[in-house]
């Protein structure tokens, strides 16, 4: 098939005719117009790997707003070590290959001291090797178990959000004691879903409950009704977690399936409805069901001063939506990690007397030496402990119930609920 | 200067310039160009099938993925050293291409596109299905200790650049030799007029299969090298997007030109990289660039240069 | 749930999938059949239809049914106009070369995705259905609107078939499909026919999206899956065969619905994908095509 797009391979005659014309055209074009290597050295520059496009874009937009708000608070309070701070946002397309490239760009081209902000696990895993190669601290906001599992490296830390293993483990006692002991799980059929499956199943068994059915849904699926009949009739609790653009369809179809008939208790991860208004048409059936929330979306009656401060700083109303557009619902359960991670960087830089890139290793060591974060404006989601060996933070988790179209917290886990034996000691690894 | 000398001089000059990049390029661009050379090797393989033999496949991610996972899983789970793993990856790419080709080459044109697309999609889903081994979309990190080739640490900038260069140089020289050899001439003849080459006594099926397998070997080599050089093996690298990318690189650089894949991959990479400096609408930049390209330089950068000025460019 | 109701649900879901597939594919089939153009941006026309339906639902006051009716008219016109523009500005100038149009429509795909991301945003948003009733069967509940989608898609397909087979416009289209040069010699303005067909294809994608968006959500990346599936349906059905497209949609929709109900879903997807590939390998002209592609 000859095509307009494939040039004719030259025959000998045309070649000889063209030879004269071609002489001297061997010079390669220069692809590298020099970047200005601005080294004013005054501000501390932090790189932010941003999911601006791709499947993480809903999260990315709010992560950018959160980090920007946190930055303003930080700078108004005098910056870090008396120096102003700036954040450079760079789009990674929610793609692991581009993530590693963006990391390199921020670290070597823009001379950022530290890079943080990534949420999606595959971006984190794809980028972490680059962080170790360049010896630049990489602080992820991902809730994946990849950091604490020992899969990554000394330069990658997760001080701003609890990992999924700890989250689900701390939920299990409440779920089995309050909702029921026979559980069916619905989850996406890839690594993120498998982590939920493995950790929650084990945690439930430890509580004397049983996961009676696993329903793994292919990630390319856009319609879910046909999977619901697989839910065994004796199920007492339906546990669901979904991510991606089709999540709302999933929840709505679940509602259609059960309708007004009898149904098991429903416990979901808010990931299934992050950035989605609970009051959307078709979600009425969620009334009375329960959700895990990393951070309660609706302002609770007992909200702390720090919580109110945080909400106001970003511009989020009491319902967890933008103050300028009530239809613009935040990714509230996760985005606090961008805020808190920035203040961990601040604390780490101040503890290590951070001066410049030469002190990056000291910064990592200073963060590893941290043990707990007190609740306050720096940590509005609540108090946390930090395990320097596994590079992982552990915080309180919320279980909320949909009451009157709002998520009301009915249980908060203790920090101890989420502890598990260390799987790695990064401090024994070389830099 | 004879034609042959001129052609070899040009390509060796390009290789020399790339080699010089190992000392001249700043750190950031050194890593980028290393990556571009690996991806350009993939695109050169694609060009052998598409640009020279006329096989428009939408399933090359399967061959790239075979190399990536063939090498990556063996390193990760069987503790194979990088050298043998690289070889295994190359063979996996070729074997996958042979298996797909045996079936898919019974079809032509749009049906060939869809069949290859479907096979690649099945491969992608297979990676997800075996999450226990592959960690699915999250992927796996190839441990640094395993990324050693002949005593050189592939995670360090210079050895990585040189390894990528060696791969690209070998691919380029073989390709240049191939397309100017009698075998290459038959491939081009198949592209231009399959019936006529059949009447001249060539077996189109066997020839196309051979071209596809060579293409698969390139893709496998690039995939295996990607995992070992950049330390990450994940399902997104075997998704449909990675079938379309080499097509774009080849078309941008110039289909049916030996250096086109390099030019295409390099331009595309820096187009995306620089666009983020002045706009957040990076997809728009890529989209507009493609439309303009196809309207005003349909034969790609080098294809247009060949048409206007350098008629002898292979 | 016992076997009988289980199978019933699988079949109902399969019918809905088939309807969605056929709706999404019919525009592509038309463009493909008449213009011989592989429109990679077809899925984005679908996405634009859904996204613009969301805008209409925000702007038009009153009950959802009113906004829905407005969207049914406005969205296909809007998307059809964009398609016609794309045809006149880009595709015509490429002379509808297969590879060139593929690249150009990939470019178009990125442009449309970015436009949606910039003006509509990254969130998935629901569009209310014109009516909400649930059919409560003894074993499970089912959305009444989904059943309406099946009926609507039958109507749309019937309409397209009538347009092609019975109207003067259809005659001109078929003449152009049969032999472009002769059609031109008979005074048919081929350029206008092509722009019209491309607009019709885009409009049909948008119409499909307006019908489907209440059971899915509008999202800027939602065009990818329909694109892939529509392609499969069109190719399996046979190039330019409307009947083939419908039967292929039924075949794939029902088998997907049923297979993945009884087997590990991801494995079922792998098997189904390979089956599609093998059908084409051994019958490259598709099930109802007269000649190889």
Short mmCIF file of N, CA, C and O in Angstrom, two decimals, chain A residues 1-5 52-55 57-58 61 189 216-227 229-231 245-246 248-249 252-253 255-261 275-276 280-281 327-329, chain C residues 1 6 9-10 13 17 93-94 97 99-100 103 114 117 121-128 134 136 139-143 146 214-217 219-221 225 256-258 260-263 265-266 269:
data_model
loop_
_atom_site.label_atom_id
_atom_site.label_comp_id
_atom_site.label_asym_id
_atom_site.label_seq_id
_atom_site.Cartn_x
_atom_site.Cartn_y
_atom_site.Cartn_z
N UNK A 1 0.83 -1.18 0.00
CA UNK A 1 0.00 0.00 0.00
C UNK A 1 0.87 1.24 0.00
O UNK A 1 1.59 1.51 0.93
N UNK A 2 0.82 1.92 -1.10
CA UNK A 2 1.61 3.12 -1.21
C UNK A 2 0.88 4.24 -0.51
O UNK A 2 -0.32 4.31 -0.54
N UNK A 3 1.61 5.10 0.08
CA UNK A 3 0.95 6.14 0.84
C UNK A 3 1.58 7.48 0.59
O UNK A 3 2.77 7.58 0.30
N UNK A 4 0.74 8.48 0.72
CA UNK A 4 1.20 9.84 0.64
C UNK A 4 2.22 10.14 1.74
O UNK A 4 3.04 11.03 1.61
N UNK A 5 2.11 9.38 2.82
CA UNK A 5 2.95 9.70 3.97
C UNK A 5 4.32 9.04 3.91
O UNK A 5 5.20 9.40 4.66
N UNK A 52 -1.94 17.04 35.97
CA UNK A 52 -2.79 18.07 35.39
C UNK A 52 -3.66 17.50 34.26
O UNK A 52 -4.79 17.92 34.06
N UNK A 53 -3.10 16.55 33.52
CA UNK A 53 -3.88 15.86 32.48
C UNK A 53 -3.86 14.37 32.77
O UNK A 53 -3.16 13.92 33.66
N UNK A 54 -4.61 13.60 31.98
CA UNK A 54 -4.67 12.16 32.20
C UNK A 54 -5.72 11.82 33.24
O UNK A 54 -6.47 12.68 33.70
N UNK A 55 -5.77 10.53 33.65
CA UNK A 55 -6.86 10.09 34.50
C UNK A 55 -6.82 10.71 35.89
O UNK A 55 -7.80 10.71 36.61
N UNK A 57 -6.49 13.86 36.56
CA UNK A 57 -6.66 15.31 36.46
C UNK A 57 -7.61 15.89 37.51
O UNK A 57 -7.40 17.01 37.97
N UNK A 58 -8.66 15.13 37.91
CA UNK A 58 -9.57 15.64 38.94
C UNK A 58 -8.80 15.92 40.22
O UNK A 58 -9.00 16.93 40.88
N UNK A 61 -5.99 18.97 39.92
CA UNK A 61 -6.44 20.34 40.03
C UNK A 61 -6.52 20.76 41.51
O UNK A 61 -6.12 21.85 41.88
N UNK A 189 -9.47 -4.77 39.06
CA UNK A 189 -8.56 -5.91 38.90
C UNK A 189 -7.15 -5.46 38.49
O UNK A 189 -6.68 -5.77 37.41
N UNK A 216 -13.47 -9.06 41.16
CA UNK A 216 -12.46 -8.19 40.54
C UNK A 216 -13.01 -7.69 39.21
O UNK A 216 -13.43 -8.47 38.38
N UNK A 217 -13.02 -6.38 39.02
CA UNK A 217 -13.61 -5.82 37.81
C UNK A 217 -12.51 -5.28 36.90
O UNK A 217 -11.63 -4.54 37.36
N UNK A 218 -12.52 -5.66 35.62
CA UNK A 218 -11.46 -5.20 34.71
C UNK A 218 -11.44 -3.68 34.64
O UNK A 218 -12.50 -3.05 34.61
N UNK A 219 -10.26 -3.09 34.62
CA UNK A 219 -10.17 -1.64 34.67
C UNK A 219 -10.73 -0.95 33.43
O UNK A 219 -10.99 0.24 33.46
N UNK A 220 -10.94 -1.69 32.34
CA UNK A 220 -11.47 -1.06 31.13
C UNK A 220 -12.99 -1.03 31.14
O UNK A 220 -13.60 -0.55 30.19
N UNK A 221 -13.59 -1.55 32.20
CA UNK A 221 -15.04 -1.70 32.22
C UNK A 221 -15.76 -0.36 32.38
O UNK A 221 -15.31 0.52 33.11
N UNK A 222 -16.88 -0.18 31.69
CA UNK A 222 -17.64 1.06 31.85
C UNK A 222 -19.06 0.78 32.34
O UNK A 222 -19.84 1.68 32.56
N UNK A 223 -19.41 -0.50 32.47
CA UNK A 223 -20.75 -0.86 32.91
C UNK A 223 -20.63 -2.03 33.88
O UNK A 223 -19.83 -2.95 33.66
N UNK A 224 -21.38 -1.98 34.98
CA UNK A 224 -21.07 -2.89 36.08
C UNK A 224 -22.22 -3.78 36.52
O UNK A 224 -22.00 -4.73 37.27
N UNK A 225 -23.41 -3.49 36.07
CA UNK A 225 -24.58 -4.18 36.60
C UNK A 225 -24.43 -5.70 36.55
O UNK A 225 -24.85 -6.40 37.46
N UNK A 226 -23.81 -6.18 35.48
CA UNK A 226 -23.79 -7.63 35.33
C UNK A 226 -22.90 -8.33 36.35
O UNK A 226 -22.94 -9.54 36.48
N UNK A 227 -22.09 -7.57 37.10
CA UNK A 227 -21.27 -8.22 38.12
C UNK A 227 -22.01 -8.37 39.44
O UNK A 227 -21.63 -9.16 40.28
N UNK A 229 -24.93 -9.60 40.36
CA UNK A 229 -25.55 -10.87 40.77
C UNK A 229 -24.56 -11.83 41.42
O UNK A 229 -24.96 -12.77 42.10
N UNK A 230 -23.27 -11.60 41.21
CA UNK A 230 -22.29 -12.50 41.83
C UNK A 230 -22.18 -12.26 43.33
O UNK A 230 -21.53 -13.04 44.03
N UNK A 231 -22.76 -11.19 43.81
CA UNK A 231 -22.70 -10.93 45.24
C UNK A 231 -23.56 -11.97 45.95
O UNK A 231 -24.77 -12.04 45.71
N UNK A 245 -12.73 7.32 35.81
CA UNK A 245 -13.90 8.10 35.41
C UNK A 245 -15.22 7.36 35.54
O UNK A 245 -16.27 7.98 35.60
N UNK A 246 -15.19 6.02 35.60
CA UNK A 246 -16.45 5.28 35.60
C UNK A 246 -17.01 5.05 37.00
O UNK A 246 -18.01 4.38 37.16
N UNK A 248 -18.64 6.81 39.17
CA UNK A 248 -20.00 7.25 39.46
C UNK A 248 -21.02 6.29 38.85
O UNK A 248 -22.03 5.96 39.47
N UNK A 249 -20.71 5.81 37.64
CA UNK A 249 -21.56 4.81 37.01
C UNK A 249 -21.68 3.59 37.91
O UNK A 249 -22.76 3.04 38.11
N UNK A 252 -23.96 4.34 40.87
CA UNK A 252 -25.35 4.47 40.45
C UNK A 252 -25.96 3.11 40.09
O UNK A 252 -27.10 2.81 40.45
N UNK A 253 -25.18 2.30 39.38
CA UNK A 253 -25.72 1.00 38.98
C UNK A 253 -25.93 0.09 40.18
O UNK A 253 -26.85 -0.72 40.21
N UNK A 255 -26.91 1.18 43.00
CA UNK A 255 -28.20 1.65 43.53
C UNK A 255 -29.37 1.08 42.76
O UNK A 255 -30.37 0.64 43.32
N UNK A 256 -29.25 1.08 41.42
CA UNK A 256 -30.32 0.53 40.60
C UNK A 256 -30.53 -0.95 40.89
O UNK A 256 -31.64 -1.45 40.93
N UNK A 257 -29.42 -1.64 41.09
CA UNK A 257 -29.50 -3.08 41.28
C UNK A 257 -30.25 -3.42 42.57
O UNK A 257 -31.14 -4.25 42.58
N UNK A 258 -29.90 -2.73 43.66
CA UNK A 258 -30.56 -3.06 44.92
C UNK A 258 -31.91 -2.38 45.03
O UNK A 258 -32.85 -2.92 45.60
N UNK A 259 -32.00 -1.18 44.47
CA UNK A 259 -33.27 -0.49 44.48
C UNK A 259 -33.85 -0.40 45.88
O UNK A 259 -33.15 -0.12 46.85
N UNK A 260 -35.15 -0.68 45.96
CA UNK A 260 -35.81 -0.56 47.26
C UNK A 260 -35.81 -1.89 48.00
O UNK A 260 -36.28 -1.98 49.11
N UNK A 261 -35.28 -2.93 47.35
CA UNK A 261 -35.29 -4.25 47.97
C UNK A 261 -34.31 -4.33 49.13
O UNK A 261 -33.64 -3.36 49.48
N UNK A 275 -14.42 13.75 44.41
CA UNK A 275 -14.73 14.83 43.45
C UNK A 275 -16.15 14.72 42.89
O UNK A 275 -16.49 15.39 41.94
N UNK A 276 -16.99 13.85 43.48
CA UNK A 276 -18.37 13.71 43.02
C UNK A 276 -19.31 14.16 44.14
O UNK A 276 -19.09 13.83 45.31
N UNK A 280 -25.74 13.88 43.97
CA UNK A 280 -26.02 13.68 42.55
C UNK A 280 -27.25 12.81 42.36
O UNK A 280 -27.52 11.93 43.18
N UNK A 281 -28.00 13.04 41.27
CA UNK A 281 -29.17 12.18 41.03
C UNK A 281 -28.74 10.73 40.88
O UNK A 281 -27.72 10.44 40.28
N UNK A 327 -20.62 23.30 42.69
CA UNK A 327 -20.64 22.04 41.94
C UNK A 327 -19.23 21.46 41.79
O UNK A 327 -19.06 20.34 41.33
N UNK A 328 -18.24 22.25 42.18
CA UNK A 328 -16.85 21.82 42.02
C UNK A 328 -16.39 21.16 43.32
O UNK A 328 -15.90 21.82 44.23
N UNK A 329 -16.59 19.85 43.41
CA UNK A 329 -16.34 19.13 44.66
C UNK A 329 -14.87 18.75 44.76
O UNK A 329 -14.27 18.28 43.79
N UNK C 1 -28.03 -15.41 43.75
CA UNK C 1 -29.07 -15.37 42.73
C UNK C 1 -29.03 -16.67 41.93
O UNK C 1 -27.95 -17.14 41.59
N UNK C 6 -30.14 -14.73 36.84
CA UNK C 6 -28.77 -14.35 36.55
C UNK C 6 -28.59 -14.21 35.04
O UNK C 6 -28.10 -13.20 34.52
N UNK C 9 -30.52 -11.23 33.64
CA UNK C 9 -29.82 -9.97 33.85
C UNK C 9 -28.67 -9.82 32.85
O UNK C 9 -28.47 -8.76 32.25
N UNK C 10 -27.93 -10.92 32.66
CA UNK C 10 -26.81 -10.88 31.73
C UNK C 10 -27.30 -10.53 30.33
O UNK C 10 -26.68 -9.74 29.62
N UNK C 13 -28.36 -6.83 30.22
CA UNK C 13 -27.16 -6.00 30.16
C UNK C 13 -26.51 -6.09 28.79
O UNK C 13 -26.00 -5.12 28.25
N UNK C 17 -25.60 -3.12 26.21
CA UNK C 17 -24.27 -2.96 25.62
C UNK C 17 -24.36 -2.96 24.10
O UNK C 17 -23.73 -2.14 23.43
N UNK C 93 -8.33 18.49 2.28
CA UNK C 93 -7.02 18.87 1.74
C UNK C 93 -6.05 17.70 1.74
O UNK C 93 -5.00 17.77 1.11
N UNK C 94 -6.36 16.65 2.47
CA UNK C 94 -5.50 15.47 2.47
C UNK C 94 -5.95 14.48 1.42
O UNK C 94 -5.37 13.40 1.29
N UNK C 97 -6.53 10.43 2.04
CA UNK C 97 -5.51 9.39 2.10
C UNK C 97 -5.63 8.62 3.41
O UNK C 97 -5.68 9.26 4.47
N UNK C 99 -3.57 6.83 5.54
CA UNK C 99 -2.64 7.10 6.64
C UNK C 99 -2.69 8.56 7.05
O UNK C 99 -2.62 8.90 8.23
N UNK C 100 -2.78 9.45 6.06
CA UNK C 100 -2.79 10.88 6.39
C UNK C 100 -4.00 11.22 7.25
O UNK C 100 -3.88 11.99 8.22
N UNK C 103 -3.45 10.12 10.90
CA UNK C 103 -2.62 11.04 11.68
C UNK C 103 -3.40 12.32 11.98
O UNK C 103 -3.40 12.82 13.11
N UNK C 114 -8.20 18.24 24.70
CA UNK C 114 -7.71 19.39 25.46
C UNK C 114 -8.81 20.44 25.60
O UNK C 114 -8.96 21.05 26.65
N UNK C 117 -11.03 19.35 28.31
CA UNK C 117 -10.37 19.47 29.62
C UNK C 117 -10.34 20.93 30.05
O UNK C 117 -10.59 21.26 31.21
N UNK C 121 -13.44 20.64 32.17
CA UNK C 121 -12.76 20.21 33.38
C UNK C 121 -12.57 18.71 33.44
O UNK C 121 -13.08 17.96 32.62
N UNK C 122 -11.80 18.25 34.43
CA UNK C 122 -11.41 16.84 34.49
C UNK C 122 -12.41 15.93 35.19
O UNK C 122 -12.21 14.73 35.20
N UNK C 123 -13.46 16.48 35.78
CA UNK C 123 -14.36 15.63 36.57
C UNK C 123 -15.37 14.90 35.71
O UNK C 123 -15.76 15.38 34.65
N UNK C 124 -15.79 13.75 36.19
CA UNK C 124 -16.91 13.04 35.56
C UNK C 124 -18.18 13.66 36.14
O UNK C 124 -18.32 13.78 37.35
N UNK C 125 -19.10 14.09 35.28
CA UNK C 125 -20.32 14.72 35.78
C UNK C 125 -21.54 13.99 35.26
O UNK C 125 -21.58 13.58 34.09
N UNK C 126 -22.54 13.85 36.11
CA UNK C 126 -23.75 13.14 35.69
C UNK C 126 -24.68 14.06 34.92
O UNK C 126 -24.72 15.27 35.16
N UNK C 127 -25.40 13.51 33.98
CA UNK C 127 -26.45 14.23 33.28
C UNK C 127 -27.74 13.50 33.61
O UNK C 127 -27.83 12.28 33.43
N UNK C 128 -28.75 14.21 34.11
CA UNK C 128 -29.96 13.52 34.54
C UNK C 128 -30.71 12.88 33.37
O UNK C 128 -30.74 13.44 32.26
N UNK C 134 -37.72 2.68 37.94
CA UNK C 134 -37.01 1.40 38.01
C UNK C 134 -38.02 0.29 37.79
O UNK C 134 -39.13 0.33 38.29
N UNK C 136 -38.90 -3.08 38.83
CA UNK C 136 -38.53 -3.98 39.92
C UNK C 136 -38.99 -5.40 39.59
O UNK C 136 -40.18 -5.71 39.65
N UNK C 139 -36.32 -10.53 41.28
CA UNK C 139 -34.97 -10.88 41.72
C UNK C 139 -34.05 -9.67 41.81
O UNK C 139 -33.11 -9.65 42.57
N UNK C 140 -34.30 -8.68 41.00
CA UNK C 140 -33.41 -7.51 41.01
C UNK C 140 -34.14 -6.33 40.39
O UNK C 140 -35.18 -6.50 39.75
N UNK C 141 -33.60 -5.15 40.60
CA UNK C 141 -34.18 -3.95 40.01
C UNK C 141 -33.44 -3.61 38.73
O UNK C 141 -32.29 -3.99 38.54
N UNK C 142 -34.13 -2.88 37.84
CA UNK C 142 -33.46 -2.53 36.60
C UNK C 142 -33.90 -1.14 36.15
O UNK C 142 -35.05 -0.76 36.32
N UNK C 143 -32.95 -0.41 35.58
CA UNK C 143 -33.25 0.96 35.18
C UNK C 143 -34.17 0.99 33.96
O UNK C 143 -33.87 0.38 32.93
N UNK C 146 -32.58 2.46 30.79
CA UNK C 146 -31.73 1.58 29.98
C UNK C 146 -32.55 0.87 28.92
O UNK C 146 -32.11 0.69 27.78
N UNK C 214 -26.88 9.65 30.25
CA UNK C 214 -27.53 9.47 31.56
C UNK C 214 -27.20 8.14 32.24
O UNK C 214 -27.32 8.04 33.47
N UNK C 215 -26.80 7.12 31.49
CA UNK C 215 -26.42 5.88 32.16
C UNK C 215 -24.92 5.76 32.35
O UNK C 215 -24.44 4.85 33.00
N UNK C 216 -24.15 6.68 31.74
CA UNK C 216 -22.74 6.76 32.10
C UNK C 216 -22.51 8.16 32.64
O UNK C 216 -23.41 8.71 33.23
N UNK C 217 -21.35 8.73 32.50
CA UNK C 217 -21.13 10.11 32.90
C UNK C 217 -20.33 10.81 31.84
O UNK C 217 -19.59 10.17 31.09
N UNK C 219 -17.27 12.72 30.68
CA UNK C 219 -15.88 12.84 31.14
C UNK C 219 -15.00 13.05 29.93
O UNK C 219 -15.28 12.50 28.87
N UNK C 220 -13.94 13.83 30.09
CA UNK C 220 -13.19 14.20 28.89
C UNK C 220 -12.40 13.05 28.28
O UNK C 220 -11.94 13.14 27.15
N UNK C 221 -12.22 11.95 29.00
CA UNK C 221 -11.50 10.81 28.43
C UNK C 221 -12.44 9.67 28.03
O UNK C 221 -12.00 8.57 27.75
N UNK C 225 -12.87 4.32 24.83
CA UNK C 225 -13.45 2.98 24.79
C UNK C 225 -14.48 2.81 23.68
O UNK C 225 -14.43 1.82 22.94
N UNK C 256 -20.26 -10.49 25.33
CA UNK C 256 -19.50 -9.84 26.40
C UNK C 256 -20.30 -9.88 27.70
O UNK C 256 -19.78 -10.21 28.76
N UNK C 257 -21.59 -9.56 27.58
CA UNK C 257 -22.43 -9.57 28.76
C UNK C 257 -22.49 -10.94 29.40
O UNK C 257 -22.39 -11.07 30.62
N UNK C 258 -22.63 -11.95 28.58
CA UNK C 258 -22.82 -13.29 29.13
C UNK C 258 -21.50 -13.91 29.58
O UNK C 258 -21.40 -14.43 30.69
N UNK C 260 -18.68 -12.54 30.53
CA UNK C 260 -18.04 -11.97 31.72
C UNK C 260 -18.92 -12.12 32.95
O UNK C 260 -18.50 -11.78 34.05
N UNK C 261 -20.14 -12.61 32.79
CA UNK C 261 -20.95 -12.90 33.96
C UNK C 261 -20.52 -14.23 34.58
O UNK C 261 -20.64 -14.42 35.78
N UNK C 262 -20.06 -15.12 33.75
CA UNK C 262 -19.79 -16.47 34.26
C UNK C 262 -18.32 -16.80 34.45
O UNK C 262 -17.98 -17.78 35.05
N UNK C 263 -17.42 -15.97 33.88
CA UNK C 263 -16.01 -16.29 34.03
C UNK C 263 -15.28 -15.11 34.67
O UNK C 263 -15.84 -14.02 34.78
N UNK C 265 -13.73 -11.95 34.93
CA UNK C 265 -14.00 -10.91 33.93
C UNK C 265 -12.80 -10.52 33.07
O UNK C 265 -12.93 -10.38 31.86
N UNK C 266 -11.64 -10.35 33.69
CA UNK C 266 -10.49 -9.94 32.90
C UNK C 266 -10.10 -11.03 31.91
O UNK C 266 -9.79 -10.76 30.75
N UNK C 269 -12.40 -10.92 29.05
CA UNK C 269 -12.05 -9.84 28.12
C UNK C 269 -10.91 -10.26 27.20
O UNK C 269 -10.92 -9.96 26.01
#
